[in-house]
PDB file of C-alpha atoms and ligand atoms in Angstrom:
ATOM      1  CA  UNK A 110      -1.675   6.991 -21.703  1.00 94.00           C
ATOM      2  CA  UNK A 111      -1.566   6.844 -17.904  1.00 98.00           C
ATOM      3  CA  UNK A 112       1.865   7.106 -16.273  1.00 98.00           C
ATOM      4  CA  UNK A 113       2.849   6.407 -12.673  1.00 98.00           C
ATOM      5  CA  UNK A 114       6.099   7.383 -11.022  1.00 98.00           C
ATOM      6  CA  UNK A 115       8.155   4.583  -9.521  1.00 97.00           C
ATOM      7  CA  UNK A 116      11.484   4.520  -7.696  1.00 97.00           C
ATOM      8  CA  UNK A 117      14.471   3.164  -9.603  1.00 95.00           C
ATOM      9  CA  UNK A 118      15.856   1.509  -6.480  1.00 95.00           C
ATOM     10  CA  UNK A 119      14.475   0.679  -3.046  1.00 96.00           C
ATOM     11  CA  UNK A 120      15.999  -1.491  -0.283  1.00 95.00           C
ATOM     12  CA  UNK A 121      15.000  -5.169  -0.328  1.00 94.00           C
ATOM     13  CA  UNK A 122      12.559  -4.867   2.600  1.00 93.00           C
ATOM     14  CA  UNK A 123      10.562  -2.245   0.694  1.00 96.00           C
ATOM     15  CA  UNK A 124      10.164  -4.286  -2.483  1.00 96.00           C
ATOM     16  CA  UNK A 125       6.526  -5.303  -2.688  1.00 96.00           C
ATOM     17  CA  UNK A 126       5.498  -2.450  -0.374  1.00 95.00           C
ATOM     18  CA  UNK A 127       6.385   0.751  -2.216  1.00 98.00           C
ATOM     19  CA  UNK A 128       3.258   2.898  -2.226  1.00 97.00           C
ATOM     20  CA  UNK A 129       3.271   3.018  -6.007  1.00 97.00           C
ATOM     21  CA  UNK A 130       2.165  -0.637  -5.837  1.00 98.00           C
ATOM     22  CA  UNK A 131      -1.284   0.407  -4.587  1.00 98.00           C
ATOM     23  CA  UNK A 132      -1.878   2.433  -7.720  1.00 98.00           C
ATOM     24  CA  UNK A 133      -0.445  -0.263  -9.944  1.00 98.00           C
ATOM     25  CA  UNK A 134      -2.823  -2.817  -8.408  1.00 98.00           C
ATOM     26  CA  UNK A 135      -5.809  -0.458  -8.780  1.00 98.00           C
ATOM     27  CA  UNK A 136      -4.952   0.207 -12.433  1.00 98.00           C
ATOM     28  CA  UNK A 137      -4.620  -3.511 -13.054  1.00 98.00           C
ATOM     29  CA  UNK A 138      -7.966  -4.277 -11.375  1.00 98.00           C
ATOM     30  CA  UNK A 139      -9.527  -1.656 -13.643  1.00 98.00           C
ATOM     31  CA  UNK A 140      -7.818  -3.102 -16.730  1.00 98.00           C
ATOM     32  CA  UNK A 141      -6.101   0.205 -17.496  1.00 98.00           C
ATOM     33  CA  UNK A 142      -2.750   0.070 -19.298  1.00 98.00           C
ATOM     34  CA  UNK A 143      -0.061   2.368 -17.935  1.00 98.00           C
ATOM     35  CA  UNK A 144       3.579   3.286 -18.292  1.00 98.00           C
ATOM     36  CA  UNK A 145       6.194   3.722 -15.587  1.00 97.00           C
ATOM     37  CA  UNK A 146       8.091   6.946 -15.036  1.00 97.00           C
ATOM     38  CA  UNK A 147      11.218   5.645 -13.339  1.00 96.00           C
ATOM     39  CA  UNK A 148      12.734   8.156 -10.923  1.00 97.00           C
ATOM     40  CA  UNK A 149      16.372   8.295  -9.908  1.00 96.00           C
ATOM     41  CA  UNK A 150      17.077  10.229  -6.652  1.00 94.00           C
ATOM     42  CA  UNK A 151      17.913  13.400  -8.586  1.00 96.00           C
ATOM     43  CA  UNK A 152      14.549  13.191 -10.389  1.00 97.00           C
ATOM     44  CA  UNK A 153      12.738  13.175  -7.029  1.00 96.00           C
ATOM     45  CA  UNK A 154      14.419  16.483  -6.216  1.00 96.00           C
ATOM     46  CA  UNK A 155      13.796  18.133  -9.590  1.00 97.00           C
ATOM     47  CA  UNK A 156      11.688  21.278  -9.382  1.00 97.00           C
ATOM     48  CA  UNK A 157       9.309  19.936 -12.031  1.00 96.00           C
ATOM     49  CA  UNK A 158       8.557  16.828  -9.932  1.00 98.00           C
ATOM     50  CA  UNK A 159       8.369  18.748  -6.651  1.00 98.00           C
ATOM     51  CA  UNK A 160       5.833  21.086  -8.212  1.00 98.00           C
ATOM     52  CA  UNK A 161       3.474  18.108  -8.369  1.00 98.00           C
ATOM     53  CA  UNK A 162       4.702  16.031  -5.391  1.00 98.00           C
ATOM     54  CA  UNK A 163       6.104  18.506  -2.842  1.00 98.00           C
ATOM     55  CA  UNK A 164       7.762  15.703  -0.846  1.00 98.00           C
ATOM     56  CA  UNK A 165       9.526  14.157  -3.836  1.00 98.00           C
ATOM     57  CA  UNK A 166       7.859  10.792  -3.217  1.00 98.00           C
ATOM     58  CA  UNK A 167       6.128   8.219  -5.392  1.00 98.00           C
ATOM     59  CA  UNK A 168       3.516   7.727  -6.643  1.00 98.00           C
ATOM     60  CA  UNK A 169       2.436  10.501  -8.966  1.00 98.00           C
ATOM     61  CA  UNK A 170      -0.267   9.708 -11.500  1.00 98.00           C
ATOM     62  CA  UNK A 171      -0.236  11.442 -14.894  1.00 98.00           C
ATOM     63  CA  UNK A 172      -3.278  11.156 -17.125  1.00 96.00           C
ATOM     64  CA  UNK A 173      -3.908  13.309 -20.195  1.00 94.00           C
ATOM     65  CA  UNK A 174      -2.039  16.310 -18.764  1.00 94.00           C
ATOM     66  CA  UNK A 175      -3.579  15.908 -15.300  1.00 97.00           C
ATOM     67  CA  UNK A 176      -1.178  15.069 -12.461  1.00 98.00           C
ATOM     68  CA  UNK A 177      -1.804  14.188  -8.826  1.00 98.00           C
ATOM     69  CA  UNK A 178      -0.049  12.541  -5.890  1.00 98.00           C
ATOM     70  CA  UNK A 179      -0.935  10.593  -2.707  1.00 98.00           C
ATOM     71  CA  UNK A 180      -1.615   6.906  -3.180  1.00 98.00           C
ATOM     72  CA  UNK A 181      -4.966   6.823  -1.354  1.00 98.00           C
ATOM     73  CA  UNK A 182      -6.255   9.838  -3.263  1.00 98.00           C
ATOM     74  CA  UNK A 183      -5.105   8.339  -6.566  1.00 98.00           C
ATOM     75  CA  UNK A 184      -6.784   5.018  -5.812  1.00 98.00           C
ATOM     76  CA  UNK A 185     -10.026   6.849  -4.962  1.00 98.00           C
ATOM     77  CA  UNK A 186      -9.736   8.952  -8.104  1.00 98.00           C
ATOM     78  CA  UNK A 187      -9.518   5.775 -10.159  1.00 98.00           C
ATOM     79  CA  UNK A 188     -12.307   4.178  -8.123  1.00 98.00           C
ATOM     80  CA  UNK A 189     -14.649   7.037  -9.026  1.00 97.00           C
ATOM     81  CA  UNK A 190     -14.422   5.901 -12.636  1.00 97.00           C
ATOM     82  CA  UNK A 191     -14.178   2.128 -12.305  1.00 98.00           C
ATOM     83  CA  UNK A 192     -16.867   0.097 -10.613  1.00 98.00           C
ATOM     84  CA  UNK A 193     -14.524  -2.820  -9.958  1.00 98.00           C
ATOM     85  CA  UNK A 194     -12.948  -0.570  -7.299  1.00 98.00           C
ATOM     86  CA  UNK A 195     -16.047   1.085  -5.853  1.00 98.00           C
ATOM     87  CA  UNK A 196     -19.811   0.588  -6.092  1.00 98.00           C
ATOM     88  CA  UNK A 197     -21.755   3.337  -7.840  1.00 98.00           C
ATOM     89  CA  UNK A 198     -24.349   4.002  -5.132  1.00 98.00           C
ATOM     90  CA  UNK A 199     -23.777   6.832  -2.652  1.00 98.00           C
ATOM     91  CA  UNK A 200     -23.518   4.670   0.453  1.00 98.00           C
ATOM     92  CA  UNK A 201     -21.259   2.156  -1.241  1.00 98.00           C
ATOM     93  CA  UNK A 202     -18.972   4.990  -2.321  1.00 98.00           C
ATOM     94  CA  UNK A 203     -18.949   6.498   1.162  1.00 98.00           C
ATOM     95  CA  UNK A 204     -18.064   3.155   2.752  1.00 98.00           C
ATOM     96  CA  UNK A 205     -15.289   2.569   0.244  1.00 98.00           C
ATOM     97  CA  UNK A 206     -13.775   5.950   1.134  1.00 98.00           C
ATOM     98  CA  UNK A 207     -14.247   5.158   4.826  1.00 98.00           C
ATOM     99  CA  UNK A 208     -12.096   2.022   4.523  1.00 98.00           C
ATOM    100  CA  UNK A 209      -9.427   3.672   2.361  1.00 98.00           C
ATOM    101  CA  UNK A 210      -9.029   6.322   5.052  1.00 98.00           C
ATOM    102  CA  UNK A 211      -9.288   3.824   7.926  1.00 98.00           C
ATOM    103  CA  UNK A 212      -6.482   1.770   6.409  1.00 98.00           C
ATOM    104  CA  UNK A 213      -4.253   4.826   6.210  1.00 98.00           C
ATOM    105  CA  UNK A 214      -5.152   6.538   9.469  1.00 98.00           C
ATOM    106  CA  UNK A 215      -6.279   3.815  11.903  1.00 98.00           C
ATOM    107  CA  UNK A 216      -4.201   0.806  10.847  1.00 98.00           C
ATOM    108  CA  UNK A 217      -1.096   2.106   9.022  1.00 98.00           C
ATOM    109  CA  UNK A 218       0.232   4.150  11.989  1.00 98.00           C
ATOM    110  CA  UNK A 219       0.089   1.112  14.312  1.00 98.00           C
ATOM    111  CA  UNK A 220       2.006  -0.921  11.728  1.00 98.00           C
ATOM    112  CA  UNK A 221       4.503   1.860  11.005  1.00 98.00           C
ATOM    113  CA  UNK A 222       5.302   2.162  14.717  1.00 98.00           C
ATOM    114  CA  UNK A 223       6.522  -1.448  14.707  1.00 98.00           C
ATOM    115  CA  UNK A 224       8.113  -1.632  11.247  1.00 98.00           C
ATOM    116  CA  UNK A 225      10.143   1.529  11.931  1.00 97.00           C
ATOM    117  CA  UNK A 226      11.699  -0.268  14.902  1.00 97.00           C
ATOM    118  CA  UNK A 227      12.277  -3.430  12.850  1.00 96.00           C
ATOM    119  CA  UNK A 228      13.872  -1.781   9.832  1.00 96.00           C
ATOM    120  CA  UNK A 229      15.446   1.426  11.056  1.00 96.00           C
ATOM    121  CA  UNK A 230      16.237   1.082  14.778  1.00 96.00           C
ATOM    122  CA  UNK A 231      16.628  -2.640  15.521  1.00 93.00           C
ATOM    123  CA  UNK A 232      19.461  -2.204  18.026  1.00 94.00           C
ATOM    124  CA  UNK A 233      18.746   1.144  19.649  1.00 96.00           C
ATOM    125  CA  UNK A 234      18.203   1.041  23.417  1.00 97.00           C
ATOM    126  CA  UNK A 235      15.200   3.358  23.240  1.00 97.00           C
ATOM    127  CA  UNK A 236      13.675   1.125  20.571  1.00 97.00           C
ATOM    128  CA  UNK A 237      13.886  -1.909  22.858  1.00 96.00           C
ATOM    129  CA  UNK A 238      11.869   0.020  25.432  1.00 97.00           C
ATOM    130  CA  UNK A 239       9.354   1.251  22.882  1.00 97.00           C
ATOM    131  CA  UNK A 240       8.752  -2.153  21.275  1.00 97.00           C
ATOM    132  CA  UNK A 241       6.441  -3.877  23.818  1.00 97.00           C
ATOM    133  CA  UNK A 242       3.966  -0.977  23.806  1.00 98.00           C
ATOM    134  CA  UNK A 243       4.051  -0.617  20.030  1.00 98.00           C
ATOM    135  CA  UNK A 244       3.486  -4.342  19.514  1.00 98.00           C
ATOM    136  CA  UNK A 245       0.700  -4.511  22.070  1.00 98.00           C
ATOM    137  CA  UNK A 246      -1.143  -1.655  20.373  1.00 98.00           C
ATOM    138  CA  UNK A 247      -0.643  -3.250  16.972  1.00 98.00           C
ATOM    139  CA  UNK A 248      -2.064  -6.566  18.220  1.00 98.00           C
ATOM    140  CA  UNK A 249      -5.095  -4.716  19.560  1.00 98.00           C
ATOM    141  CA  UNK A 250      -5.678  -2.986  16.222  1.00 98.00           C
ATOM    142  CA  UNK A 251      -5.238  -6.199  14.247  1.00 98.00           C
ATOM    143  CA  UNK A 252      -7.641  -7.990  16.587  1.00 98.00           C
ATOM    144  CA  UNK A 253     -10.252  -5.297  16.020  1.00 98.00           C
ATOM    145  CA  UNK A 254      -9.839  -5.505  12.251  1.00 98.00           C
ATOM    146  CA  UNK A 255      -9.927  -9.282  12.366  1.00 98.00           C
ATOM    147  CA  UNK A 256     -13.213  -9.081  14.298  1.00 98.00           C
ATOM    148  CA  UNK A 257     -14.675  -7.067  11.436  1.00 98.00           C
ATOM    149  CA  UNK A 258     -13.622  -9.750   8.964  1.00 98.00           C
ATOM    150  CA  UNK A 259     -14.992 -12.716  10.863  1.00 98.00           C
ATOM    151  CA  UNK A 260     -17.455 -14.454   8.543  1.00 97.00           C
ATOM    152  CA  UNK A 261     -16.790 -11.950   5.758  1.00 97.00           C
ATOM    153  CA  UNK A 262     -14.846 -12.135   2.532  1.00 98.00           C
ATOM    154  CA  UNK A 263     -14.195  -8.396   2.321  1.00 98.00           C
ATOM    155  CA  UNK A 264     -14.622  -5.347   4.542  1.00 98.00           C
ATOM    156  CA  UNK A 265     -17.973  -4.667   2.857  1.00 98.00           C
ATOM    157  CA  UNK A 266     -20.173  -7.022   0.840  1.00 97.00           C
ATOM    158  CA  UNK A 267     -17.787  -6.995  -2.143  1.00 98.00           C
ATOM    159  CA  UNK A 268     -14.134  -6.203  -2.948  1.00 98.00           C
ATOM    160  CA  UNK A 269     -13.466  -2.461  -3.082  1.00 98.00           C
ATOM    161  CA  UNK A 270     -10.591   0.003  -3.095  1.00 98.00           C
ATOM    162  CA  UNK A 271     -10.919  -0.127   0.697  1.00 98.00           C
ATOM    163  CA  UNK A 272      -9.741  -3.741   0.655  1.00 99.00           C
ATOM    164  CA  UNK A 273      -6.988  -2.904  -1.792  1.00 98.00           C
ATOM    165  CA  UNK A 274      -5.689  -0.217   0.517  1.00 98.00           C
ATOM    166  CA  UNK A 275      -6.120  -2.289   3.704  1.00 98.00           C
ATOM    167  CA  UNK A 276      -4.288  -5.278   2.239  1.00 98.00           C
ATOM    168  CA  UNK A 277      -1.361  -3.189   1.016  1.00 98.00           C
ATOM    169  CA  UNK A 278      -1.097  -1.736   4.519  1.00 98.00           C
ATOM    170  CA  UNK A 279      -1.215  -5.188   6.167  1.00 98.00           C
ATOM    171  CA  UNK A 280       1.423  -6.494   3.774  1.00 98.00           C
ATOM    172  CA  UNK A 281       3.927  -4.174   5.420  1.00 98.00           C
ATOM    173  CA  UNK A 282       3.948  -6.789   8.203  1.00 98.00           C
ATOM    174  CA  UNK A 283       4.888  -9.733   6.021  1.00 97.00           C
ATOM    175  CA  UNK A 284       8.359 -10.009   7.572  1.00 96.00           C
ATOM    176  CA  UNK A 285       6.708 -10.803  10.929  1.00 97.00           C
ATOM    177  CA  UNK A 286       3.996 -13.236  12.079  1.00 97.00           C
ATOM    178  CA  UNK A 287       1.449 -10.768  13.464  1.00 98.00           C
ATOM    179  CA  UNK A 288      -1.209 -11.269  10.794  1.00 98.00           C
ATOM    180  CA  UNK A 289      -1.105 -15.066  11.009  1.00 98.00           C
ATOM    181  CA  UNK A 290      -2.123 -14.806  14.677  1.00 98.00           C
ATOM    182  CA  UNK A 291      -5.579 -13.759  13.426  1.00 98.00           C
ATOM    183  CA  UNK A 292      -7.018 -16.426  11.081  1.00 98.00           C
ATOM    184  CA  UNK A 293      -9.757 -14.197   9.548  1.00 98.00           C
ATOM    185  CA  UNK A 294      -7.137 -11.550   8.797  1.00 98.00           C
ATOM    186  CA  UNK A 295      -4.666 -14.019   7.385  1.00 98.00           C
ATOM    187  CA  UNK A 296      -7.363 -15.538   5.150  1.00 98.00           C
ATOM    188  CA  UNK A 297      -8.390 -12.037   4.026  1.00 98.00           C
ATOM    189  CA  UNK A 298      -4.869 -11.095   2.945  1.00 98.00           C
ATOM    190  CA  UNK A 299      -4.450 -14.430   1.145  1.00 98.00           C
ATOM    191  CA  UNK A 300      -7.798 -13.950  -0.620  1.00 98.00           C
ATOM    192  CA  UNK A 301      -6.731 -10.545  -1.885  1.00 98.00           C
ATOM    193  CA  UNK A 302      -3.293 -11.793  -2.925  1.00 98.00           C
ATOM    194  CA  UNK A 303      -4.963 -14.559  -4.954  1.00 98.00           C
ATOM    195  CA  UNK A 304      -6.692 -12.005  -7.200  1.00 98.00           C
ATOM    196  CA  UNK A 305      -5.235 -12.125 -10.710  1.00 98.00           C
ATOM    197  CA  UNK A 306      -4.793  -8.338 -10.744  1.00 98.00           C
ATOM    198  CA  UNK A 307      -2.812  -8.450  -7.511  1.00 98.00           C
ATOM    199  CA  UNK A 308      -0.478 -11.135  -8.881  1.00 98.00           C
ATOM    200  CA  UNK A 309       0.045  -9.309 -12.159  1.00 98.00           C
ATOM    201  CA  UNK A 310       0.664  -5.952 -10.457  1.00 98.00           C
ATOM    202  CA  UNK A 311       3.082  -7.445  -7.936  1.00 98.00           C
ATOM    203  CA  UNK A 312       5.002  -9.202 -10.720  1.00 97.00           C
ATOM    204  CA  UNK A 313       5.275  -5.927 -12.638  1.00 97.00           C
ATOM    205  CA  UNK A 314       6.385  -4.083  -9.508  1.00 97.00           C
ATOM    206  CA  UNK A 315       9.013  -6.664  -8.567  1.00 97.00           C
ATOM    207  CA  UNK A 316      10.346  -6.764 -12.140  1.00 96.00           C
ATOM    208  CA  UNK A 317      11.619  -3.225 -11.567  1.00 94.00           C
ATOM    209  CA  UNK A 318      13.991  -4.526  -8.915  1.00 94.00           C
ATOM    210  CA  UNK A 319      14.924  -7.863 -10.489  1.00 92.00           C
ATOM    211  CA  UNK A 320      18.317  -6.628 -11.712  1.00 85.00           C
ATOM    212  CA  UNK A 321      19.179  -5.130  -8.325  1.00 83.00           C
ATOM    213  CA  UNK A 322      18.108  -8.334  -6.564  1.00 86.00           C
ATOM    214  CA  UNK A 323      20.326 -10.413  -8.876  1.00 86.00           C
ATOM    215  CA  UNK A 324      23.332  -8.157  -8.272  1.00 84.00           C
ATOM    216  CA  UNK A 325      22.749  -8.262  -4.499  1.00 86.00           C
ATOM    217  CA  UNK A 326      22.505 -12.053  -4.525  1.00 87.00           C
ATOM    218  CA  UNK A 327      25.773 -12.303  -6.474  1.00 88.00           C
ATOM    219  CA  UNK A 328      27.657  -9.894  -4.157  1.00 84.00           C
TER     220      UNK A 328
HETATM  221  N1  GSH B1454       1.485   9.353   1.776  1.00 71.46           N
HETATM  222  C1  GSH B1454       2.237   9.104   0.575  1.00 71.46           C
HETATM  223  C2  GSH B1454       3.525   8.450   0.972  1.00 71.46           C
HETATM  224  C3  GSH B1454       4.379   8.115  -0.235  1.00 71.46           C
HETATM  225  C4  GSH B1454       5.688   7.475   0.177  1.00 71.46           C
HETATM  226  O1  GSH B1454       5.966   7.294   1.381  1.00 71.46           O
HETATM  227  N2  GSH B1454       6.490   7.118  -0.840  1.00 71.46           N
HETATM  228  C5  GSH B1454       7.784   6.555  -0.559  1.00 71.46           C
HETATM  229  C6  GSH B1454       7.892   5.145  -1.130  1.00 71.46           C
HETATM  230  S1  GSH B1454       6.841   4.048  -0.258  1.00 71.46           S
HETATM  231  C7  GSH B1454       8.824   7.378  -1.258  1.00 71.46           C
HETATM  232  O2  GSH B1454       8.622   7.876  -2.343  1.00 71.46           O
HETATM  233  N3  GSH B1454       9.979   7.483  -0.608  1.00 71.46           N
HETATM  234  C8  GSH B1454      11.113   8.144  -1.142  1.00 71.46           C
HETATM  235  C9  GSH B1454      11.406   9.425  -0.425  1.00 71.46           C
HETATM  236  O3  GSH B1454      10.663   9.783   0.507  1.00 71.46           O
HETATM  237  O4  GSH B1454      12.393  10.033  -0.795  1.00 71.46           O
HETATM  238  C10 GSH B1454       1.405   8.213  -0.352  1.00 71.46           C
HETATM  239  O5  GSH B1454       0.739   7.307   0.158  1.00 71.46           O
HETATM  240  O6  GSH B1454       1.456   8.431  -1.587  1.00 71.46           O
END
């Protein structure tokens, strides 16, 4: 049985964005059943876990005695075996990998620069000075990505792990209205979120935090 590590608790803004969700969605697209390995903070620090994930983060994938970390690498590992995530031909595989890496290295940093200000430093003076530049760069990146998606359903000629990764990255902006400023991009995210596997995976992910959300609402 496949197992993925998940965090027992995350702050409300992170629910729906924890990087474990990418793997969960990929597993669900591939129709693979899996179990959760729920980590409390002390489990993240345990030597046994750190031996596999040196940074103590989620996700880790366990599969028949094999263990690996890094969400993009895990998604690609699964994609190698499941055509729903990646075409079988060499060029299709290369382009899928290209988009998985582009999501993480060309788009995620521009988003992180803004979300870090939003979530961690909303009132700092230096953050107020940093914000205009960070937002301008993000808008440029989103515009470029939106240009790619004009007239297209997916980044390539079919859904791949590249779309899965790109959409999870873009969803980190769902507390703001950046994506909706680009209709092709907004439609793309909505198209991905309408996939049955996305809905199922998100429901399973959010169920982890349902108790915490209830307690927070009652407090
Ligand atoms: N590059 C890693 C990043 C993983 C990551 O940032 N995980 C976060 C949750 S989204 C985490 O485990 N944070 C807890 C911690 O760092 O202690 C990946 O994509 O797998």
